[in-house]
């Protein structure tokens, strides 16, 4: 009964927000791309104070096994302009947001014979926002390796996986949702 009532009320509220079609604020201009439109929708939900705790959005096209140089520039521009528009649109509300960019797999360090890069083990996570968690997770680029010198590469000359993504996401989730049992989100995670 109550769960159904709450669900129907939430759907009605989301429909009202979408129908308002509020323009982005503070001069924000989102990229004309599914990624940009998705970020705009997330910003609307944040500004509407609907109780959004987490959200995800994908930007595909990074699986660049072939002629990587022809596509990587536009992907990076879409990512950067989307993040810029999102944070600009939020204005002072961005102080309540921690934005994380991550990938499901890394890319190899060396170019292949098709002028692309193949799947690799390690990658980076970029965190934008205020310091979070009791460990004081800071904004910035998290990789676990200091540089790309040969001494920091694995046996095949590639970037190793050095940080578990759960160790970055867990304090963020705990900070934004006090009382959340992080082990219910990451049940197999160590040290939880």
Short mmCIF file of N, CA and C in Angstrom, two decimals:
data_model
loop_
_atom_site.label_atom_id
_atom_site.label_comp_id
_atom_site.label_asym_id
_atom_site.label_seq_id
_atom_site.Cartn_x
_atom_site.Cartn_y
_atom_site.Cartn_z
N UNK A 1 0.78 -1.19 0.00
CA UNK A 1 0.00 0.00 0.00
C UNK A 1 0.84 1.27 0.00
N UNK A 2 1.62 1.48 1.07
CA UNK A 2 2.39 2.73 1.18
C UNK A 2 3.47 2.82 0.10
N UNK A 3 4.12 1.69 -0.17
CA UNK A 3 5.16 1.69 -1.21
C UNK A 3 4.57 2.04 -2.57
N UNK A 4 3.40 1.50 -2.88
CA UNK A 4 2.74 1.80 -4.15
C UNK A 4 2.35 3.28 -4.20
N UNK A 5 1.81 3.80 -3.10
CA UNK A 5 1.43 5.22 -3.03
C UNK A 5 2.66 6.11 -3.26
N UNK A 6 3.78 5.78 -2.58
CA UNK A 6 5.02 6.56 -2.73
C UNK A 6 5.54 6.51 -4.16
N UNK A 7 5.46 5.34 -4.78
CA UNK A 7 5.94 5.18 -6.16
C UNK A 7 5.10 6.02 -7.12
N UNK A 8 3.79 5.96 -6.98
CA UNK A 8 2.91 6.74 -7.85
C UNK A 8 3.15 8.24 -7.66
N UNK A 9 3.35 8.66 -6.41
CA UNK A 9 3.62 10.08 -6.14
C UNK A 9 4.95 10.50 -6.77
N UNK A 10 5.96 9.63 -6.69
CA UNK A 10 7.28 9.95 -7.28
C UNK A 10 7.18 10.06 -8.79
N UNK A 11 6.47 9.14 -9.42
CA UNK A 11 6.30 9.18 -10.88
C UNK A 11 5.58 10.47 -11.29
N UNK A 12 4.55 10.84 -10.53
CA UNK A 12 3.81 12.07 -10.82
C UNK A 12 4.74 13.28 -10.70
N UNK A 13 5.55 13.33 -9.65
CA UNK A 13 6.48 14.46 -9.44
C UNK A 13 7.51 14.53 -10.57
N UNK A 14 8.05 13.38 -10.98
CA UNK A 14 9.02 13.35 -12.07
C UNK A 14 8.39 13.82 -13.38
N UNK A 15 7.15 13.44 -13.62
CA UNK A 15 6.44 13.89 -14.83
C UNK A 15 6.26 15.40 -14.81
N UNK A 16 5.91 15.97 -13.64
CA UNK A 16 5.76 17.42 -13.51
C UNK A 16 7.08 18.14 -13.81
N UNK A 17 8.17 17.61 -13.28
CA UNK A 17 9.49 18.22 -13.52
C UNK A 17 9.83 18.20 -15.00
N UNK A 18 9.59 17.06 -15.63
CA UNK A 18 9.90 16.95 -17.07
C UNK A 18 9.04 17.90 -17.89
N UNK A 19 7.75 18.01 -17.55
CA UNK A 19 6.85 18.89 -18.30
C UNK A 19 7.19 20.37 -18.13
N UNK A 20 7.81 20.73 -17.01
CA UNK A 20 8.22 22.12 -16.81
C UNK A 20 9.31 22.52 -17.80
N UNK A 21 10.13 21.56 -18.20
CA UNK A 21 11.21 21.78 -19.17
C UNK A 21 12.02 23.04 -18.86
N UNK A 22 12.39 23.19 -17.60
CA UNK A 22 13.15 24.36 -17.17
C UNK A 22 14.48 24.46 -17.92
N UNK A 23 14.82 25.67 -18.30
CA UNK A 23 16.08 25.92 -19.00
C UNK A 23 17.25 25.81 -18.03
N UNK A 24 18.42 25.41 -18.52
CA UNK A 24 19.61 25.39 -17.67
C UNK A 24 19.88 26.80 -17.12
N UNK A 25 20.48 26.86 -15.96
CA UNK A 25 20.74 28.14 -15.31
C UNK A 25 22.20 28.56 -15.45
N UNK A 26 22.47 29.81 -15.13
CA UNK A 26 23.82 30.38 -15.05
C UNK A 26 24.57 30.31 -16.38
N UNK A 27 23.83 30.31 -17.48
CA UNK A 27 24.45 30.30 -18.80
C UNK A 27 24.99 28.94 -19.23
N UNK A 28 24.58 27.88 -18.55
CA UNK A 28 25.07 26.53 -18.88
C UNK A 28 24.57 26.11 -20.26
N UNK A 29 25.47 25.53 -21.05
CA UNK A 29 25.12 25.03 -22.37
C UNK A 29 25.59 23.57 -22.45
N UNK A 30 24.62 22.67 -22.44
CA UNK A 30 24.93 21.24 -22.50
C UNK A 30 25.23 20.82 -23.93
N UNK A 31 26.12 19.84 -24.11
CA UNK A 31 26.36 19.34 -25.46
C UNK A 31 25.09 18.69 -26.02
N UNK A 32 24.87 18.84 -27.31
CA UNK A 32 23.70 18.26 -27.97
C UNK A 32 24.00 16.79 -28.26
N UNK A 33 23.85 16.01 -27.22
CA UNK A 33 24.25 14.61 -27.24
C UNK A 33 23.45 13.92 -26.13
N UNK A 34 23.22 12.62 -26.23
CA UNK A 34 22.50 11.92 -25.16
C UNK A 34 23.13 12.16 -23.80
N UNK A 35 24.45 12.22 -23.76
CA UNK A 35 25.17 12.47 -22.51
C UNK A 35 24.80 13.84 -21.94
N UNK A 36 24.81 14.85 -22.77
CA UNK A 36 24.45 16.20 -22.33
C UNK A 36 23.01 16.28 -21.87
N UNK A 37 22.11 15.65 -22.62
CA UNK A 37 20.69 15.65 -22.24
C UNK A 37 20.49 14.91 -20.92
N UNK A 38 21.22 13.82 -20.71
CA UNK A 38 21.12 13.07 -19.47
C UNK A 38 21.61 13.87 -18.27
N UNK A 39 22.73 14.56 -18.44
CA UNK A 39 23.25 15.41 -17.36
C UNK A 39 22.25 16.53 -17.03
N UNK A 40 21.62 17.08 -18.05
CA UNK A 40 20.63 18.14 -17.82
C UNK A 40 19.46 17.61 -16.99
N UNK A 41 19.02 16.37 -17.29
CA UNK A 41 17.93 15.76 -16.52
C UNK A 41 18.35 15.53 -15.07
N UNK A 42 19.56 15.08 -14.86
CA UNK A 42 20.04 14.86 -13.49
C UNK A 42 20.10 16.19 -12.74
N UNK A 43 20.57 17.23 -13.40
CA UNK A 43 20.62 18.56 -12.76
C UNK A 43 19.21 19.02 -12.40
N UNK A 44 18.24 18.78 -13.26
CA UNK A 44 16.86 19.15 -12.96
C UNK A 44 16.37 18.46 -11.68
N UNK A 45 16.69 17.16 -11.55
CA UNK A 45 16.26 16.41 -10.37
C UNK A 45 16.92 16.95 -9.11
N UNK A 46 18.19 17.29 -9.20
CA UNK A 46 18.89 17.85 -8.05
C UNK A 46 18.26 19.17 -7.65
N UNK A 47 18.03 20.03 -8.62
CA UNK A 47 17.45 21.35 -8.33
C UNK A 47 16.01 21.26 -7.84
N UNK A 48 15.30 20.20 -8.22
CA UNK A 48 13.91 20.02 -7.79
C UNK A 48 13.81 19.42 -6.39
N UNK A 49 14.95 19.08 -5.80
CA UNK A 49 14.97 18.55 -4.43
C UNK A 49 14.07 17.33 -4.27
N UNK A 50 14.19 16.36 -5.19
CA UNK A 50 13.36 15.16 -5.11
C UNK A 50 13.98 14.08 -4.23
N UNK A 51 15.14 14.34 -3.66
CA UNK A 51 15.77 13.36 -2.79
C UNK A 51 16.74 12.44 -3.51
N UNK A 52 17.20 12.85 -4.68
CA UNK A 52 18.15 12.05 -5.45
C UNK A 52 19.44 11.89 -4.65
N UNK A 53 19.88 10.66 -4.46
CA UNK A 53 21.12 10.39 -3.73
C UNK A 53 22.23 10.04 -4.70
N UNK A 54 21.95 9.15 -5.65
CA UNK A 54 22.95 8.77 -6.65
C UNK A 54 22.30 8.67 -8.02
N UNK A 55 23.12 8.82 -9.02
CA UNK A 55 22.67 8.65 -10.39
C UNK A 55 23.87 8.27 -11.23
N UNK A 56 23.62 7.58 -12.31
CA UNK A 56 24.70 7.24 -13.23
C UNK A 56 24.28 7.64 -14.64
N UNK A 57 25.27 7.87 -15.46
CA UNK A 57 25.03 8.17 -16.87
C UNK A 57 26.24 7.67 -17.65
N UNK A 58 26.00 7.17 -18.84
CA UNK A 58 27.07 6.63 -19.67
C UNK A 58 27.40 7.57 -20.82
N UNK A 59 28.66 7.56 -21.19
CA UNK A 59 29.12 8.19 -22.42
C UNK A 59 29.89 7.11 -23.16
N UNK A 60 29.28 6.51 -24.14
CA UNK A 60 29.88 5.40 -24.87
C UNK A 60 30.85 5.87 -25.94
N UNK A 61 31.50 4.91 -26.56
CA UNK A 61 32.38 5.20 -27.68
C UNK A 61 33.87 5.16 -27.37
N UNK A 62 34.22 4.82 -26.13
CA UNK A 62 35.62 4.84 -25.71
C UNK A 62 36.37 3.56 -26.08
N UNK A 63 35.69 2.58 -26.62
CA UNK A 63 36.33 1.31 -26.95
C UNK A 63 37.03 1.45 -28.30
N UNK A 64 38.15 2.12 -28.27
CA UNK A 64 38.84 2.61 -29.47
C UNK A 64 39.98 1.70 -29.90
N UNK A 65 39.64 0.52 -30.40
CA UNK A 65 40.66 -0.40 -30.90
C UNK A 65 41.25 0.08 -32.22
N UNK A 66 40.51 0.91 -32.95
CA UNK A 66 40.93 1.34 -34.28
C UNK A 66 40.96 2.86 -34.36
N UNK A 67 41.92 3.40 -35.05
CA UNK A 67 42.10 4.83 -35.32
C UNK A 67 41.59 5.72 -34.18
N UNK A 68 42.13 5.49 -33.04
CA UNK A 68 41.71 6.20 -31.83
C UNK A 68 41.80 7.71 -31.96
N UNK A 69 42.82 8.19 -32.63
CA UNK A 69 43.02 9.63 -32.73
C UNK A 69 41.87 10.34 -33.44
N UNK A 70 41.12 9.63 -34.27
CA UNK A 70 40.01 10.25 -34.98
C UNK A 70 38.78 10.45 -34.11
N UNK A 71 38.66 9.71 -33.01
CA UNK A 71 37.44 9.82 -32.19
C UNK A 71 37.69 10.36 -30.78
N UNK A 72 38.89 10.23 -30.29
CA UNK A 72 39.14 10.55 -28.88
C UNK A 72 38.93 12.04 -28.57
N UNK A 73 39.29 12.91 -29.49
CA UNK A 73 39.15 14.34 -29.26
C UNK A 73 37.71 14.76 -29.03
N UNK A 74 36.80 14.27 -29.89
CA UNK A 74 35.39 14.65 -29.72
C UNK A 74 34.79 14.03 -28.47
N UNK A 75 35.22 12.82 -28.11
CA UNK A 75 34.74 12.21 -26.86
C UNK A 75 35.17 13.02 -25.65
N UNK A 76 36.42 13.43 -25.65
CA UNK A 76 36.94 14.21 -24.51
C UNK A 76 36.24 15.57 -24.44
N UNK A 77 35.96 16.17 -25.60
CA UNK A 77 35.25 17.44 -25.61
C UNK A 77 33.83 17.29 -25.09
N UNK A 78 33.14 16.23 -25.50
CA UNK A 78 31.78 15.97 -25.01
C UNK A 78 31.79 15.76 -23.51
N UNK A 79 32.73 14.97 -23.01
CA UNK A 79 32.83 14.73 -21.57
C UNK A 79 33.08 16.03 -20.82
N UNK A 80 34.08 16.78 -21.25
CA UNK A 80 34.45 18.02 -20.56
C UNK A 80 33.35 19.07 -20.62
N UNK A 81 32.74 19.25 -21.80
CA UNK A 81 31.70 20.27 -21.91
C UNK A 81 30.44 19.86 -21.16
N UNK A 82 30.16 18.57 -21.10
CA UNK A 82 29.02 18.10 -20.33
C UNK A 82 29.21 18.33 -18.84
N UNK A 83 30.37 17.99 -18.33
CA UNK A 83 30.65 18.20 -16.90
C UNK A 83 30.63 19.69 -16.58
N UNK A 84 31.22 20.50 -17.44
CA UNK A 84 31.23 21.95 -17.22
C UNK A 84 29.80 22.50 -17.18
N UNK A 85 28.96 22.10 -18.13
CA UNK A 85 27.58 22.58 -18.16
C UNK A 85 26.82 22.12 -16.92
N UNK A 86 27.00 20.88 -16.52
CA UNK A 86 26.32 20.32 -15.35
C UNK A 86 26.66 21.12 -14.10
N UNK A 87 27.94 21.34 -13.86
CA UNK A 87 28.36 22.06 -12.66
C UNK A 87 27.94 23.53 -12.72
N UNK A 88 28.01 24.13 -13.91
CA UNK A 88 27.57 25.52 -14.08
C UNK A 88 26.08 25.63 -13.80
N UNK A 89 25.30 24.72 -14.36
CA UNK A 89 23.85 24.72 -14.19
C UNK A 89 23.47 24.59 -12.71
N UNK A 90 24.19 23.78 -11.96
CA UNK A 90 23.87 23.58 -10.54
C UNK A 90 24.16 24.81 -9.69
N UNK A 91 25.08 25.65 -10.13
CA UNK A 91 25.43 26.83 -9.34
C UNK A 91 25.89 26.42 -7.95
N UNK A 92 25.35 27.03 -6.91
CA UNK A 92 25.79 26.75 -5.54
C UNK A 92 25.41 25.34 -5.09
N UNK A 93 24.47 24.68 -5.76
CA UNK A 93 24.10 23.31 -5.40
C UNK A 93 25.23 22.32 -5.67
N UNK A 94 26.20 22.72 -6.52
CA UNK A 94 27.30 21.81 -6.80
C UNK A 94 28.11 21.49 -5.54
N UNK A 95 27.99 22.32 -4.51
CA UNK A 95 28.68 22.05 -3.24
C UNK A 95 28.18 20.77 -2.59
N UNK A 96 26.97 20.34 -2.95
CA UNK A 96 26.39 19.12 -2.39
C UNK A 96 26.63 17.89 -3.26
N UNK A 97 27.32 18.06 -4.36
CA UNK A 97 27.47 16.99 -5.35
C UNK A 97 28.91 16.52 -5.42
N UNK A 98 29.09 15.22 -5.51
CA UNK A 98 30.40 14.65 -5.83
C UNK A 98 30.24 13.93 -7.16
N UNK A 99 30.99 14.35 -8.15
CA UNK A 99 30.92 13.78 -9.49
C UNK A 99 32.11 12.86 -9.69
N UNK A 100 31.86 11.65 -10.14
CA UNK A 100 32.92 10.67 -10.37
C UNK A 100 32.85 10.21 -11.82
N UNK A 101 33.97 10.25 -12.51
CA UNK A 101 34.04 9.64 -13.84
C UNK A 101 34.90 8.40 -13.72
N UNK A 102 34.44 7.34 -14.33
CA UNK A 102 35.19 6.09 -14.29
C UNK A 102 34.85 5.27 -15.53
N UNK A 103 35.61 4.22 -15.73
CA UNK A 103 35.39 3.35 -16.87
C UNK A 103 35.33 1.91 -16.39
N UNK A 104 34.71 1.06 -17.18
CA UNK A 104 34.62 -0.34 -16.78
C UNK A 104 35.92 -1.10 -17.06
N UNK A 105 36.77 -0.56 -17.89
CA UNK A 105 38.07 -1.16 -18.15
C UNK A 105 39.03 -0.08 -18.62
N UNK A 106 40.32 -0.34 -18.43
CA UNK A 106 41.32 0.61 -18.87
C UNK A 106 41.68 0.40 -20.33
N UNK A 107 42.62 1.18 -20.79
CA UNK A 107 43.15 1.03 -22.15
C UNK A 107 44.63 0.70 -22.04
N UNK A 108 45.12 -0.03 -23.01
CA UNK A 108 46.54 -0.37 -23.03
C UNK A 108 47.36 0.90 -23.21
N UNK A 109 48.55 0.89 -22.72
CA UNK A 109 49.43 2.05 -22.79
C UNK A 109 49.97 2.24 -24.20
N UNK A 110 50.30 1.15 -24.87
CA UNK A 110 50.91 1.22 -26.19
C UNK A 110 49.85 1.09 -27.29
N UNK A 111 50.06 1.83 -28.37
CA UNK A 111 49.18 1.78 -29.52
C UNK A 111 49.30 0.42 -30.22
N UNK A 112 48.18 -0.10 -30.73
CA UNK A 112 48.22 -1.36 -31.49
C UNK A 112 48.49 -1.07 -32.97
N UNK A 113 48.50 -2.10 -33.79
CA UNK A 113 48.82 -1.92 -35.21
C UNK A 113 47.69 -1.26 -36.00
N UNK A 114 46.52 -1.09 -35.37
CA UNK A 114 45.38 -0.43 -36.02
C UNK A 114 45.24 1.01 -35.56
N UNK A 115 46.28 1.55 -34.97
CA UNK A 115 46.30 2.94 -34.48
C UNK A 115 45.24 3.19 -33.40
N UNK A 116 45.01 2.17 -32.59
CA UNK A 116 44.10 2.28 -31.47
C UNK A 116 44.76 1.70 -30.23
N UNK A 117 43.99 1.50 -29.21
CA UNK A 117 44.49 0.85 -28.00
C UNK A 117 43.52 -0.24 -27.59
N UNK A 118 44.06 -1.33 -27.10
CA UNK A 118 43.24 -2.46 -26.68
C UNK A 118 42.93 -2.34 -25.19
N UNK A 119 42.08 -3.25 -24.71
CA UNK A 119 41.69 -3.23 -23.30
C UNK A 119 42.92 -3.41 -22.41
N UNK A 120 42.95 -2.65 -21.33
CA UNK A 120 44.03 -2.74 -20.37
C UNK A 120 43.48 -2.94 -18.97
N UNK A 121 44.37 -3.17 -18.04
CA UNK A 121 43.95 -3.45 -16.66
C UNK A 121 43.65 -2.18 -15.88
N UNK A 122 44.58 -1.25 -15.86
CA UNK A 122 44.44 -0.07 -15.02
C UNK A 122 43.78 1.08 -15.74
N UNK A 123 43.26 2.00 -14.95
CA UNK A 123 42.62 3.19 -15.47
C UNK A 123 42.68 4.27 -14.39
N UNK A 124 41.93 5.31 -14.58
CA UNK A 124 41.85 6.38 -13.59
C UNK A 124 40.39 6.66 -13.27
N UNK A 125 40.17 7.24 -12.10
CA UNK A 125 38.86 7.75 -11.73
C UNK A 125 39.07 9.22 -11.41
N UNK A 126 38.22 10.07 -11.94
CA UNK A 126 38.31 11.50 -11.63
C UNK A 126 37.17 11.84 -10.68
N UNK A 127 37.50 12.51 -9.59
CA UNK A 127 36.52 12.89 -8.58
C UNK A 127 36.48 14.42 -8.51
N UNK A 128 35.27 14.97 -8.69
CA UNK A 128 35.06 16.41 -8.61
C UNK A 128 34.09 16.66 -7.47
N UNK A 129 34.48 17.48 -6.52
CA UNK A 129 33.61 17.80 -5.40
C UNK A 129 34.41 18.03 -4.15
N UNK A 130 33.70 18.15 -3.06
CA UNK A 130 34.34 18.40 -1.77
C UNK A 130 34.92 17.12 -1.19
N UNK A 131 35.84 17.28 -0.25
CA UNK A 131 36.40 16.14 0.47
C UNK A 131 35.27 15.38 1.14
N UNK A 132 35.30 14.05 1.05
CA UNK A 132 34.23 13.25 1.63
C UNK A 132 34.78 12.11 2.47
N UNK A 133 33.96 11.62 3.36
CA UNK A 133 34.28 10.44 4.15
C UNK A 133 35.24 10.71 5.28
N UNK A 134 35.30 9.75 6.17
CA UNK A 134 36.19 9.88 7.32
C UNK A 134 37.65 9.78 6.90
N UNK A 135 37.90 9.13 5.75
CA UNK A 135 39.28 9.03 5.25
C UNK A 135 39.71 10.29 4.52
N UNK A 136 38.78 11.20 4.30
CA UNK A 136 39.10 12.45 3.63
C UNK A 136 39.42 12.28 2.16
N UNK A 137 38.62 11.49 1.44
CA UNK A 137 38.81 11.32 0.01
C UNK A 137 38.75 12.69 -0.65
N UNK A 138 39.77 13.01 -1.40
CA UNK A 138 39.87 14.33 -2.01
C UNK A 138 39.52 14.28 -3.49
N UNK A 139 39.08 15.43 -4.00
CA UNK A 139 38.84 15.55 -5.43
C UNK A 139 40.17 15.41 -6.16
N UNK A 140 40.10 14.97 -7.39
CA UNK A 140 41.30 14.83 -8.20
C UNK A 140 41.25 13.56 -9.02
N UNK A 141 42.41 13.15 -9.49
CA UNK A 141 42.53 11.95 -10.31
C UNK A 141 43.09 10.85 -9.43
N UNK A 142 42.39 9.73 -9.37
CA UNK A 142 42.81 8.59 -8.56
C UNK A 142 43.20 7.44 -9.47
N UNK A 143 44.45 6.98 -9.36
CA UNK A 143 44.92 5.90 -10.21
C UNK A 143 45.69 4.84 -9.44
N UNK A 144 46.39 5.23 -8.40
CA UNK A 144 47.19 4.28 -7.64
C UNK A 144 48.62 4.13 -8.14
N UNK A 145 48.95 4.78 -9.24
CA UNK A 145 50.33 4.75 -9.74
C UNK A 145 50.79 6.18 -9.98
N UNK A 146 52.05 6.47 -9.63
CA UNK A 146 52.53 7.85 -9.67
C UNK A 146 52.82 8.40 -11.07
N UNK A 147 53.21 7.53 -11.99
CA UNK A 147 53.54 7.98 -13.34
C UNK A 147 53.60 6.77 -14.26
N UNK A 148 53.94 7.00 -15.51
CA UNK A 148 53.97 5.92 -16.51
C UNK A 148 55.37 5.40 -16.79
N UNK A 149 56.29 5.58 -15.85
CA UNK A 149 57.65 5.06 -16.06
C UNK A 149 57.62 3.54 -16.05
N UNK A 150 58.60 2.93 -16.72
CA UNK A 150 58.65 1.48 -16.85
C UNK A 150 58.57 0.76 -15.50
N UNK A 151 59.13 1.34 -14.47
CA UNK A 151 59.13 0.69 -13.15
C UNK A 151 57.72 0.61 -12.54
N UNK A 152 56.77 1.38 -13.05
CA UNK A 152 55.40 1.35 -12.54
C UNK A 152 54.45 0.54 -13.42
N UNK A 153 54.97 -0.09 -14.46
CA UNK A 153 54.14 -0.86 -15.38
C UNK A 153 54.19 -2.34 -15.03
N UNK A 154 53.20 -3.10 -15.51
CA UNK A 154 53.18 -4.54 -15.23
C UNK A 154 54.11 -5.29 -16.18
N UNK A 155 54.06 -6.62 -16.10
CA UNK A 155 54.99 -7.46 -16.86
C UNK A 155 54.86 -7.34 -18.37
N UNK A 156 53.72 -6.87 -18.88
CA UNK A 156 53.57 -6.68 -20.32
C UNK A 156 53.71 -5.21 -20.72
N UNK A 157 54.19 -4.39 -19.78
CA UNK A 157 54.41 -2.98 -20.08
C UNK A 157 53.15 -2.15 -20.07
N UNK A 158 52.19 -2.53 -19.25
CA UNK A 158 50.93 -1.82 -19.19
C UNK A 158 50.68 -1.29 -17.78
N UNK A 159 49.71 -0.40 -17.67
CA UNK A 159 49.35 0.19 -16.39
C UNK A 159 48.61 -0.87 -15.56
N UNK A 160 49.07 -1.16 -14.35
CA UNK A 160 48.38 -2.15 -13.52
C UNK A 160 47.14 -1.55 -12.84
N UNK A 161 46.23 -2.41 -12.48
CA UNK A 161 45.09 -1.98 -11.68
C UNK A 161 45.57 -1.87 -10.24
N UNK A 162 45.48 -0.67 -9.67
CA UNK A 162 46.07 -0.43 -8.35
C UNK A 162 45.06 -0.01 -7.29
N UNK A 163 43.86 0.41 -7.69
CA UNK A 163 42.85 0.85 -6.74
C UNK A 163 41.54 0.14 -7.06
N UNK A 164 40.88 -0.35 -6.05
CA UNK A 164 39.55 -0.92 -6.21
C UNK A 164 38.55 0.24 -6.26
N UNK A 165 37.76 0.29 -7.30
CA UNK A 165 36.80 1.40 -7.45
C UNK A 165 35.89 1.53 -6.23
N UNK A 166 35.63 0.42 -5.55
CA UNK A 166 34.77 0.46 -4.36
C UNK A 166 35.40 1.31 -3.25
N UNK A 167 36.72 1.35 -3.21
CA UNK A 167 37.40 2.15 -2.18
C UNK A 167 37.25 3.64 -2.44
N UNK A 168 36.95 4.02 -3.66
CA UNK A 168 36.69 5.42 -3.99
C UNK A 168 35.20 5.72 -3.81
N UNK A 169 34.34 4.83 -4.29
CA UNK A 169 32.91 5.09 -4.24
C UNK A 169 32.31 4.93 -2.84
N UNK A 170 32.81 4.02 -2.03
CA UNK A 170 32.23 3.76 -0.71
C UNK A 170 32.18 4.99 0.20
N UNK A 171 33.29 5.73 0.39
CA UNK A 171 33.19 6.90 1.26
C UNK A 171 32.29 8.00 0.66
N UNK A 172 32.20 8.05 -0.65
CA UNK A 172 31.31 9.04 -1.27
C UNK A 172 29.86 8.68 -0.97
N UNK A 173 29.50 7.42 -1.16
CA UNK A 173 28.14 6.98 -0.86
C UNK A 173 27.81 7.20 0.62
N UNK A 174 28.73 6.83 1.49
CA UNK A 174 28.49 6.98 2.93
C UNK A 174 28.32 8.44 3.32
N UNK A 175 29.09 9.32 2.69
CA UNK A 175 29.02 10.74 3.00
C UNK A 175 27.70 11.36 2.54
N UNK A 176 27.23 10.95 1.36
CA UNK A 176 26.01 11.53 0.82
C UNK A 176 24.74 10.87 1.32
N UNK A 177 24.88 9.72 1.94
CA UNK A 177 23.70 9.01 2.46
C UNK A 177 24.02 8.43 3.83
N UNK A 178 24.11 9.27 4.85
CA UNK A 178 24.39 8.78 6.20
C UNK A 178 23.39 7.69 6.59
N UNK A 179 23.90 6.66 7.21
CA UNK A 179 23.04 5.54 7.60
C UNK A 179 23.01 4.43 6.57
N UNK A 180 23.49 4.71 5.36
CA UNK A 180 23.54 3.67 4.33
C UNK A 180 24.54 2.60 4.76
N UNK A 181 24.15 1.37 4.64
CA UNK A 181 25.07 0.26 4.89
C UNK A 181 25.80 0.00 3.57
N UNK A 182 27.03 0.49 3.48
CA UNK A 182 27.79 0.39 2.23
C UNK A 182 27.95 -1.07 1.81
N UNK A 183 28.04 -1.98 2.77
CA UNK A 183 28.18 -3.40 2.43
C UNK A 183 26.94 -3.94 1.71
N UNK A 184 25.81 -3.25 1.82
CA UNK A 184 24.63 -3.68 1.05
C UNK A 184 24.76 -3.27 -0.41
N UNK A 185 25.59 -2.27 -0.70
CA UNK A 185 25.84 -1.85 -2.07
C UNK A 185 26.99 -2.66 -2.67
N UNK A 186 28.04 -2.86 -1.88
CA UNK A 186 29.21 -3.61 -2.32
C UNK A 186 29.40 -4.81 -1.36
N UNK A 187 28.57 -5.86 -1.48
CA UNK A 187 28.62 -6.95 -0.50
C UNK A 187 29.94 -7.72 -0.46
N UNK A 188 30.66 -7.81 -1.56
CA UNK A 188 31.90 -8.58 -1.57
C UNK A 188 33.11 -7.74 -1.24
N UNK A 189 32.89 -6.48 -0.95
CA UNK A 189 33.99 -5.55 -0.73
C UNK A 189 34.75 -5.86 0.55
N UNK A 190 36.06 -5.73 0.50
CA UNK A 190 36.91 -5.96 1.67
C UNK A 190 36.82 -4.78 2.60
N UNK A 191 37.11 -4.99 3.86
CA UNK A 191 37.16 -3.95 4.89
C UNK A 191 35.83 -3.23 5.08
N UNK A 192 34.72 -3.88 4.85
CA UNK A 192 33.42 -3.25 5.06
C UNK A 192 32.57 -4.13 5.93
#
